[in-house]
Short mmCIF file of C-alpha atoms in Angstrom, two decimals:
data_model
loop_
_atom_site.label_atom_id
_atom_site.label_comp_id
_atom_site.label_asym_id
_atom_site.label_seq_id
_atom_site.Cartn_x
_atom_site.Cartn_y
_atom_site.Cartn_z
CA UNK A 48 -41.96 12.32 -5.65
CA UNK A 49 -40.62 14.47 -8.60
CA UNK A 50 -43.07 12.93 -12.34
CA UNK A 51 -39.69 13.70 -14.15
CA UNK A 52 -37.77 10.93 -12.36
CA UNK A 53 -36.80 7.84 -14.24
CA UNK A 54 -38.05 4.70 -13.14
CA UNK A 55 -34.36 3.51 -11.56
CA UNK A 56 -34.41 6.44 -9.41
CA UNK A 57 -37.74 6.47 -8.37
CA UNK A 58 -36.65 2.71 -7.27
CA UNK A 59 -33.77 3.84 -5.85
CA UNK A 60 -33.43 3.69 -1.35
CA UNK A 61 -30.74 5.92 -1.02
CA UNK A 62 -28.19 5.40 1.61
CA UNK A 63 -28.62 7.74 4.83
CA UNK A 64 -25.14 9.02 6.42
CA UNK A 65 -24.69 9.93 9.81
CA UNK A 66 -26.14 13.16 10.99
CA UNK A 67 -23.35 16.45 10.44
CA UNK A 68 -24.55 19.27 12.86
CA UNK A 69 -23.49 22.46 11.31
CA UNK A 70 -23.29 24.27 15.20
CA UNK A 71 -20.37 23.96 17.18
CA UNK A 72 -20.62 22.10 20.76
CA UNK A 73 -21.10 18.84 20.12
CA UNK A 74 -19.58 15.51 20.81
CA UNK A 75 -19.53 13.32 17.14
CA UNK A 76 -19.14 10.09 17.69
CA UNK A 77 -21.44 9.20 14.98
CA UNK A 78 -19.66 8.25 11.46
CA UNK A 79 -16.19 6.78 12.04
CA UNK A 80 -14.11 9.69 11.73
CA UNK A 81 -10.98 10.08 13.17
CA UNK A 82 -10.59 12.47 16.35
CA UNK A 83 -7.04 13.51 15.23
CA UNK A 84 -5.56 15.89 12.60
CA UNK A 85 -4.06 14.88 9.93
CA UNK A 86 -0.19 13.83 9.26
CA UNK A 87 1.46 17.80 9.99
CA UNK A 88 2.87 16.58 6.33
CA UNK A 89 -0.54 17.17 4.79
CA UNK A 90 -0.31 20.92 5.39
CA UNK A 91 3.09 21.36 4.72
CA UNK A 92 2.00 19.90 1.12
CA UNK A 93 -0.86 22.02 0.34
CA UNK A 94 1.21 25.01 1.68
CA UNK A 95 3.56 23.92 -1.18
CA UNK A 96 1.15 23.62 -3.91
CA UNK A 97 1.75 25.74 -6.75
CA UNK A 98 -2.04 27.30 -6.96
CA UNK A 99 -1.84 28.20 -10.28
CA UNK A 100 -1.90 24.87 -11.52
CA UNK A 101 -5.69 24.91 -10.05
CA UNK A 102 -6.34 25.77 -14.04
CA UNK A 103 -5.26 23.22 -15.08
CA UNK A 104 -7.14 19.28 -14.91
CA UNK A 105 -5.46 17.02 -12.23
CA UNK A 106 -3.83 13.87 -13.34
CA UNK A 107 -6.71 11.25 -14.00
CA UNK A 108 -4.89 8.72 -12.78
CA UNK A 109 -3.52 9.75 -10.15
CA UNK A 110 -0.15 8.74 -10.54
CA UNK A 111 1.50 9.93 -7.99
CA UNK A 112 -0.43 8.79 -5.50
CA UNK A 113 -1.00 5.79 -6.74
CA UNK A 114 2.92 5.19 -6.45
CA UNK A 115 3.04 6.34 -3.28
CA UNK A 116 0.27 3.75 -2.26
CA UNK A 117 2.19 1.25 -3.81
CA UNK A 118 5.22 1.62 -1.54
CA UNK A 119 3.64 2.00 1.68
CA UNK A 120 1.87 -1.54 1.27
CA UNK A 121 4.12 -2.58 -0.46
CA UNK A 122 2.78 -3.83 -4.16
CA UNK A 123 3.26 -2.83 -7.64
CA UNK A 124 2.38 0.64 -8.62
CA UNK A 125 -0.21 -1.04 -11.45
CA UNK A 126 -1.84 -2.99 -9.32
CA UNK A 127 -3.24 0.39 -7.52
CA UNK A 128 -6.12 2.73 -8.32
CA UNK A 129 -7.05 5.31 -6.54
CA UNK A 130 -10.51 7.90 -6.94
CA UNK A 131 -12.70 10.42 -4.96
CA UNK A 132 -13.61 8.16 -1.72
CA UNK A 133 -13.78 4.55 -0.94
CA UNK A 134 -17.19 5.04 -1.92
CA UNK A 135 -16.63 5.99 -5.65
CA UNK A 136 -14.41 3.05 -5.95
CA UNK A 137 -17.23 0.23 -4.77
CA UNK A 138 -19.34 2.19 -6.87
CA UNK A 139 -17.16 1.37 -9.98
CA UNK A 140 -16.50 -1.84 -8.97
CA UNK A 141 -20.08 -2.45 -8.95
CA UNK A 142 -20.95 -1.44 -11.97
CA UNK A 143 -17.93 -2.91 -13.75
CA UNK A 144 -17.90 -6.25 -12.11
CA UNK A 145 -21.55 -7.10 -10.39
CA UNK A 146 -23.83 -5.27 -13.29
CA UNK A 147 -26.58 -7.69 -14.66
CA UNK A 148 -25.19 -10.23 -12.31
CA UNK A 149 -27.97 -13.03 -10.27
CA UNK A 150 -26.33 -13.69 -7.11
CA UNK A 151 -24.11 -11.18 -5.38
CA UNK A 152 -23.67 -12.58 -1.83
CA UNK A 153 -23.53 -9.87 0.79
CA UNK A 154 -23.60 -10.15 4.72
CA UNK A 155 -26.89 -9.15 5.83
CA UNK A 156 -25.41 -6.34 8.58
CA UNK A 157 -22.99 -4.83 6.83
CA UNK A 158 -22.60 -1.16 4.86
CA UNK A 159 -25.55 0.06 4.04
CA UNK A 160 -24.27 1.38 0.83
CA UNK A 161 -23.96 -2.02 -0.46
CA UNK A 162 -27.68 -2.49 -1.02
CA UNK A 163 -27.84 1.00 -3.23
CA UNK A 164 -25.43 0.26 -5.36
CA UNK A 165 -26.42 -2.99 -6.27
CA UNK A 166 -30.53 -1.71 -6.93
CA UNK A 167 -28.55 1.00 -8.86
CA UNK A 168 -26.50 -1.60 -10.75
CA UNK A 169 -28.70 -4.33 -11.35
CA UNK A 170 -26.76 -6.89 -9.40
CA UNK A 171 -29.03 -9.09 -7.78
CA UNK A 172 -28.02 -9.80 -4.29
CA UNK A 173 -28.00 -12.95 -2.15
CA UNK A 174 -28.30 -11.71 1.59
CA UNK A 175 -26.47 -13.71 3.80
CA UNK A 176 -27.48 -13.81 7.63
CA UNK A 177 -24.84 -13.17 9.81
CA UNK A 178 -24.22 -16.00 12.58
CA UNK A 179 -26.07 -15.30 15.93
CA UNK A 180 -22.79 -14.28 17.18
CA UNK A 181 -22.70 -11.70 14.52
CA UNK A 182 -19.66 -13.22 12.79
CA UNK A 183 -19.49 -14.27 9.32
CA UNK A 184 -19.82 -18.18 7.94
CA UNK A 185 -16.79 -17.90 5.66
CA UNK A 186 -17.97 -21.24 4.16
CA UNK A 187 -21.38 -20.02 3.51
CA UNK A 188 -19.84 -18.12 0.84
CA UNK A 189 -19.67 -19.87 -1.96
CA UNK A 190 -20.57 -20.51 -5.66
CA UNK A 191 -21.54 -16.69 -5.99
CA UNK A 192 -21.43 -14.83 -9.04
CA UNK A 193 -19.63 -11.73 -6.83
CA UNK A 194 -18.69 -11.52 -2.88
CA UNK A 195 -19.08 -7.83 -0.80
CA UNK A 196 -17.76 -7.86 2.62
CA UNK A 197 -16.62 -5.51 4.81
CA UNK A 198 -13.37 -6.36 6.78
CA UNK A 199 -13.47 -5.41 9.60
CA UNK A 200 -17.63 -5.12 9.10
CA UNK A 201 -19.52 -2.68 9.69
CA UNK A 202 -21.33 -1.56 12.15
CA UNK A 203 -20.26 -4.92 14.15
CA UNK A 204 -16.55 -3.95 14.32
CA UNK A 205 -15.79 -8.12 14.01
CA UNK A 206 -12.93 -9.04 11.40
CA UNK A 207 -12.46 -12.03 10.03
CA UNK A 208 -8.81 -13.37 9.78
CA UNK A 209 -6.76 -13.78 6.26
CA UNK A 210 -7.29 -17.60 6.11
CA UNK A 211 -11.08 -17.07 6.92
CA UNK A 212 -11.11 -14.51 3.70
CA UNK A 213 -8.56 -17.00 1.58
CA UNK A 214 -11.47 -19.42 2.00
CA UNK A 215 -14.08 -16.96 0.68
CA UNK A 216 -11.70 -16.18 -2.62
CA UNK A 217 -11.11 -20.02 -3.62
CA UNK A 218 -14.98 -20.64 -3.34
CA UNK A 219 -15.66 -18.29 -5.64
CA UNK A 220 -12.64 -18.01 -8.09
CA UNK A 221 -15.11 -17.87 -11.01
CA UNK A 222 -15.74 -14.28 -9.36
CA UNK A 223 -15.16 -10.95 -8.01
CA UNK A 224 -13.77 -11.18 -4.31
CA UNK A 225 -14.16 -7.60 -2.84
CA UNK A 226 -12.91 -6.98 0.45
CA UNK A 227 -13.65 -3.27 1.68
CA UNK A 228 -11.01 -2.34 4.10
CA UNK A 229 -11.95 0.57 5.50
CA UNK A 230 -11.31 -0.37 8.95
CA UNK A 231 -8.53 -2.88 8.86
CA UNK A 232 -5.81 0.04 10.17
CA UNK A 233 -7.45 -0.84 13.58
CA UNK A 234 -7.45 -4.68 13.37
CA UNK A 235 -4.62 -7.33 14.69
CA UNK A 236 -6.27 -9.16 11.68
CA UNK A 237 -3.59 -8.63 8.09
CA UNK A 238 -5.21 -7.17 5.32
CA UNK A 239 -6.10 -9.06 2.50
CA UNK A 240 -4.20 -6.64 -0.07
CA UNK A 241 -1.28 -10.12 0.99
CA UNK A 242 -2.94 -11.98 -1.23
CA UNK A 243 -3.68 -9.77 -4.15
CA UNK A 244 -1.03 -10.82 -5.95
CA UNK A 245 -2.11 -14.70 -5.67
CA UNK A 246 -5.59 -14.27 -6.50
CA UNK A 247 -6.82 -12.63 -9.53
CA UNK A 248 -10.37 -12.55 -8.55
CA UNK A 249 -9.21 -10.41 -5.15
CA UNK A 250 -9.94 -6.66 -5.66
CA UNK A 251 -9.01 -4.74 -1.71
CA UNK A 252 -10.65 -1.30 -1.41
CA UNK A 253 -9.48 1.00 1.39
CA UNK A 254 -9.64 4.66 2.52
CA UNK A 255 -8.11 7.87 3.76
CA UNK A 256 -10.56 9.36 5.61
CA UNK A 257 -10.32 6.82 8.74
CA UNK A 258 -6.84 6.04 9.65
CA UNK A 259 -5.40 9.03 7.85
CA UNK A 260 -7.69 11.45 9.29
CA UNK A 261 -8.81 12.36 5.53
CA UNK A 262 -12.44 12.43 5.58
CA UNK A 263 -13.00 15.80 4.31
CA UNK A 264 -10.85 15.68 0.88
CA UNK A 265 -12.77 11.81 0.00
CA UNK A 266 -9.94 10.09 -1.11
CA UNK A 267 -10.29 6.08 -1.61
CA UNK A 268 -8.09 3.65 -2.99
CA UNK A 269 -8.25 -0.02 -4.76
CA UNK A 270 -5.84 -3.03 -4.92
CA UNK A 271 -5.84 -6.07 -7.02
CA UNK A 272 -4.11 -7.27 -10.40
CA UNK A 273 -3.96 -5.18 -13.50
CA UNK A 274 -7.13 -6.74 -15.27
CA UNK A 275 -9.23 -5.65 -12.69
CA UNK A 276 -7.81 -2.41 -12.19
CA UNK A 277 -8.40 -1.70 -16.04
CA UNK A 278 -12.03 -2.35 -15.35
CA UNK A 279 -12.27 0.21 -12.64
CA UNK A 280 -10.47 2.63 -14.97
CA UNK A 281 -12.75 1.59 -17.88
CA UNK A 282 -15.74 2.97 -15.16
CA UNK A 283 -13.98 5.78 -13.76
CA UNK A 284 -13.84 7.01 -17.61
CA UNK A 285 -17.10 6.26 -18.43
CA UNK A 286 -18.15 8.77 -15.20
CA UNK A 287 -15.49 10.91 -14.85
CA UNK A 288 -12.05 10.98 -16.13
CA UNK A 289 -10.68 13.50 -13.39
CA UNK A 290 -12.35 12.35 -10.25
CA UNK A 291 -9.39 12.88 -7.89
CA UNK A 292 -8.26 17.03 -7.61
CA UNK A 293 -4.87 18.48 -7.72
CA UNK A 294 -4.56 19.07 -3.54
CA UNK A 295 -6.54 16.08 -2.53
CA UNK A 296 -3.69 13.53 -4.52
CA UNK A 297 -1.27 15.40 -2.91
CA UNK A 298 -2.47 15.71 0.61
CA UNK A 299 -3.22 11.90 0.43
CA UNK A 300 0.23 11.29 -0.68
CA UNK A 301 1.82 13.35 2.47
CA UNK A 302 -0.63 11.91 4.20
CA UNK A 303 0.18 7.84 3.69
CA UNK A 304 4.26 8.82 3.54
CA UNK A 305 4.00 9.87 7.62
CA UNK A 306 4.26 6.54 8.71
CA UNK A 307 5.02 7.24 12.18
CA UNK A 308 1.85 10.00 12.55
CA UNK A 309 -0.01 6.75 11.21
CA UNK A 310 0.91 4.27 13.62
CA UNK A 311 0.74 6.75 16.37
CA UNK A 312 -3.06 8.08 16.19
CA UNK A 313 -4.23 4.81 15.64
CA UNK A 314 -2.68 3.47 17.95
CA UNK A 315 -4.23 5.92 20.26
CA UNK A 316 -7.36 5.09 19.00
CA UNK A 317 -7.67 1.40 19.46
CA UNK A 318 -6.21 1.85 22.95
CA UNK A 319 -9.48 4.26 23.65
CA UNK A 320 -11.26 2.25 22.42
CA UNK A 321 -10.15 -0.90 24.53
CA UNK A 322 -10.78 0.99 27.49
CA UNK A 323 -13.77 2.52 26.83
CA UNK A 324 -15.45 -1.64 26.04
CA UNK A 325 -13.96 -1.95 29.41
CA UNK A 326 -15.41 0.57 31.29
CA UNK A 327 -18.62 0.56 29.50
CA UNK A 328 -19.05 -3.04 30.36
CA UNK A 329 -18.84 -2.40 33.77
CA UNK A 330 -21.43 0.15 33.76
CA UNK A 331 -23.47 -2.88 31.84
CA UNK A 332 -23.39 -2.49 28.32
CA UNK A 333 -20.91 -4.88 26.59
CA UNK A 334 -19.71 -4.19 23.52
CA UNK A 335 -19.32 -6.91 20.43
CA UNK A 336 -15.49 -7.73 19.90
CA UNK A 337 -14.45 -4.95 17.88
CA UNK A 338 -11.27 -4.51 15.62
CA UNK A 339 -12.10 -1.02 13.94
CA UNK A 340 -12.20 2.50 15.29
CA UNK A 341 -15.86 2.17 16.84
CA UNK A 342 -17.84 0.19 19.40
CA UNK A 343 -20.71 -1.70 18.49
CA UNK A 344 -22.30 -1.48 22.10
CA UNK A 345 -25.53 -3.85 23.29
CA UNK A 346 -28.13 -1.70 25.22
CA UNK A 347 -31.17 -2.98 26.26
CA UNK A 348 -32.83 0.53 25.92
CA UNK A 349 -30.75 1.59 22.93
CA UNK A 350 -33.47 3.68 21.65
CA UNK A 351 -33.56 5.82 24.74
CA UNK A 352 -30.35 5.91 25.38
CA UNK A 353 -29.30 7.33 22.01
CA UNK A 354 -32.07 10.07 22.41
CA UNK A 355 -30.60 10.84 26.05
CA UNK A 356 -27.03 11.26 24.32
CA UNK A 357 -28.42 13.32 21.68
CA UNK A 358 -29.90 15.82 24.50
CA UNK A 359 -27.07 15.95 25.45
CA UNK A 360 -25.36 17.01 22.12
CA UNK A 361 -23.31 14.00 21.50
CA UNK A 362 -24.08 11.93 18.55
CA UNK A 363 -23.99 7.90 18.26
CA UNK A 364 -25.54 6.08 15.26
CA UNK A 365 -28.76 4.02 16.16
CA UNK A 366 -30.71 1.67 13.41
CA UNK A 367 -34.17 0.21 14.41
CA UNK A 368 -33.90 -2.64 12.27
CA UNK A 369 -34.43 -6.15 12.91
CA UNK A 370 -30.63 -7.27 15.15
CA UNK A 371 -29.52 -3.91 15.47
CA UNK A 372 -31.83 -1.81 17.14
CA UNK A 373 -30.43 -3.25 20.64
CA UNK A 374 -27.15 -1.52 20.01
CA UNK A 375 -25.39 1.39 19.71
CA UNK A 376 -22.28 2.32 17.15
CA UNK A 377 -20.21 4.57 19.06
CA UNK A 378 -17.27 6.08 17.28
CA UNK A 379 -14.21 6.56 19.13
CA UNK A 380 -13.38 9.90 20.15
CA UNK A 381 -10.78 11.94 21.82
CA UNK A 382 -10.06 10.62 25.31
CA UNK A 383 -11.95 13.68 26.87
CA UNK A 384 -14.62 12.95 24.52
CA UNK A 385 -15.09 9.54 25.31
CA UNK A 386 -14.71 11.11 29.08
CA UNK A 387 -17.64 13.06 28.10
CA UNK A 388 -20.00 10.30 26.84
CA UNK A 389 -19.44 7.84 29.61
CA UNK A 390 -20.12 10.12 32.20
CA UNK A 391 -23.34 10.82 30.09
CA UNK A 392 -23.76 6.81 30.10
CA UNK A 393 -23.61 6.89 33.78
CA UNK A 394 -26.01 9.22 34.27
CA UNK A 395 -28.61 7.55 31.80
#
């Protein structure tokens, strides 16, 4: 390790994302992207965009995108922020609401980014086990001075429903709610963003680059009331004042106006993905019940059958930790794909 590191980075356990091969051939169904294009309304957009502008700095705030948000969901235009991922955004949030703070509860499965940013913050967590059904104990949650929680989480695929996460926000109305939504598209669960404008302690954070098919431009997206929007703004310009570019705010916006391309893919996506728990339980490996765009499936050997898959070229995500290193998180792919990796399962 590198003398000229500070001692916060040399502290630092950085996050570690899903393998990206660079050679074509293989099967990804490793980090939660979506098998589809985007909205055709993203490239009629960019093919639109007036490339000299390029010189000139994007809107900071992004706002019209931000508007655009705001009428798809639909909530006030001020109660939205938007930035460069879903990522960035729980980053700011963070730092401008967890920073300094004792006891940050957090499930203990859940996005493994959550961990980072609170070392990098100074937010001390409170690590709360998940039942042994791998569900969450909504009224274990309470008294904190900040609530994470992915909804649905992640890698389990289980959501909780809105009362369950209404319970969660009045235990802790002295504090910072945040509900990371990066799944919900996929759930039969509604999104908490219904309650934003009851609860001022409620901040929603979603994403593009799942049910939008976005992933490559990183383009995330906050809800909650005004005061806590100005403290994400007050950290976006303490970092970076344009973190959104010109293309990327206007892709996103062609992107969440095709509400019928929307509903479509993902619709295709959680009926894959109800088949393939089917069939894969009948080959023996049951799945957990999931309401996002992956399968968090139980193998005995999960070790060995992740390595078969990989000879194979297709890619799954495999922890060896302590509760997960008995499963499998297996994005869902194309139908052929998925053709592809249970035939592979089969053969295993």
């Amino acid at each position: 390790m590198s003398n000229y590191l500070s001692e916060k980075a040399r502290g630092l356990i950085p996050y570690v994302a899903g393998i990206q091969p660079q050679e074509p051939g293989w099967i990804k169904l490793n980090t939660n992207e979506n098998p589809y294009p985007p909205s055709p309304r993203v490239l009629e957009a960019i093919s639109r965009a007036d490339i000299g502008r390029l010189r000139l700095y994007p809107d900071g705030d992004s706002n019209t995108l931000c508007q655009q948000i705001a009428t798809h969901l639909p909530i006030p235009a001020e109660y939205v922020f938007a930035a460069n991922s879903s990522d960035e955004v729980l980053a700011f949030a963070f730092g401008g609401f967890f920073s300094g703070k004792a006891n940050v509860m957090t499930p203990d499965i859940s996005y493994g980014f959550y961990p980072v940013w609170a070392e990098m913050y100074d937010a001390g967590t409170n690590i709360m086990p998940l039942r042994a059904d791998y569900t969450i104990d909504p009224h274990a949650y309470k008294g904190a001075d900040g609530v994470i929680l992915a909804n649905p989480n992640a890698p389990t695929g289980i959501a909780l429903s809105l009362d369950k996460i209404e319970t969660i926000i009045r235990q802790n109305q002295d504090s910072v709610v945040i509900i990371d939504e990066a799944y919900i598209d996929f759930a039969a669960v509604e999104s908490a963003v219904n309650l934003v404008e009851t609860y001022e302690n409620l901040l929603v954070i979603r994403t593009f680059s799942k049910s939008h098919s976005l992933a490559g431009l990183r383009v995330g997206y906050a809800v909650g009331q005004p005061h806590l929007i100005d403290g994400l703004q007050r950290m976006k310009n303490a970092f970076n004042s344009y973190p959104l570019d010109m293309l990327a705010q206007m892709a996103a916006a062609a992107a969440i106006s095709d509400r019928a391309y929307w509903d479509e893919t993902r619709s295709r996506i959680i009926q894959t993905r109800e088949q393939t728990s089917y069939r894969l339980c009948e080959l023996g490996y049951p799945s957990l019940p999931s309401q996002a765009n992956f399968l968090f499936v139980r193998a005995e050997r999960a070790k060995a059958l992740y390595d078969f898959l990989l000879e194979h070229k297709i890619l799954v995500r495999y922890w060896s930790k302590s509760r997960l290193d008995q499963f499998l998180r297996v994005t869902m792919g194309t139908d052929e794909e998925m053709e592809a990796f249970l035939s592979c399962v089969k053969q295993f």
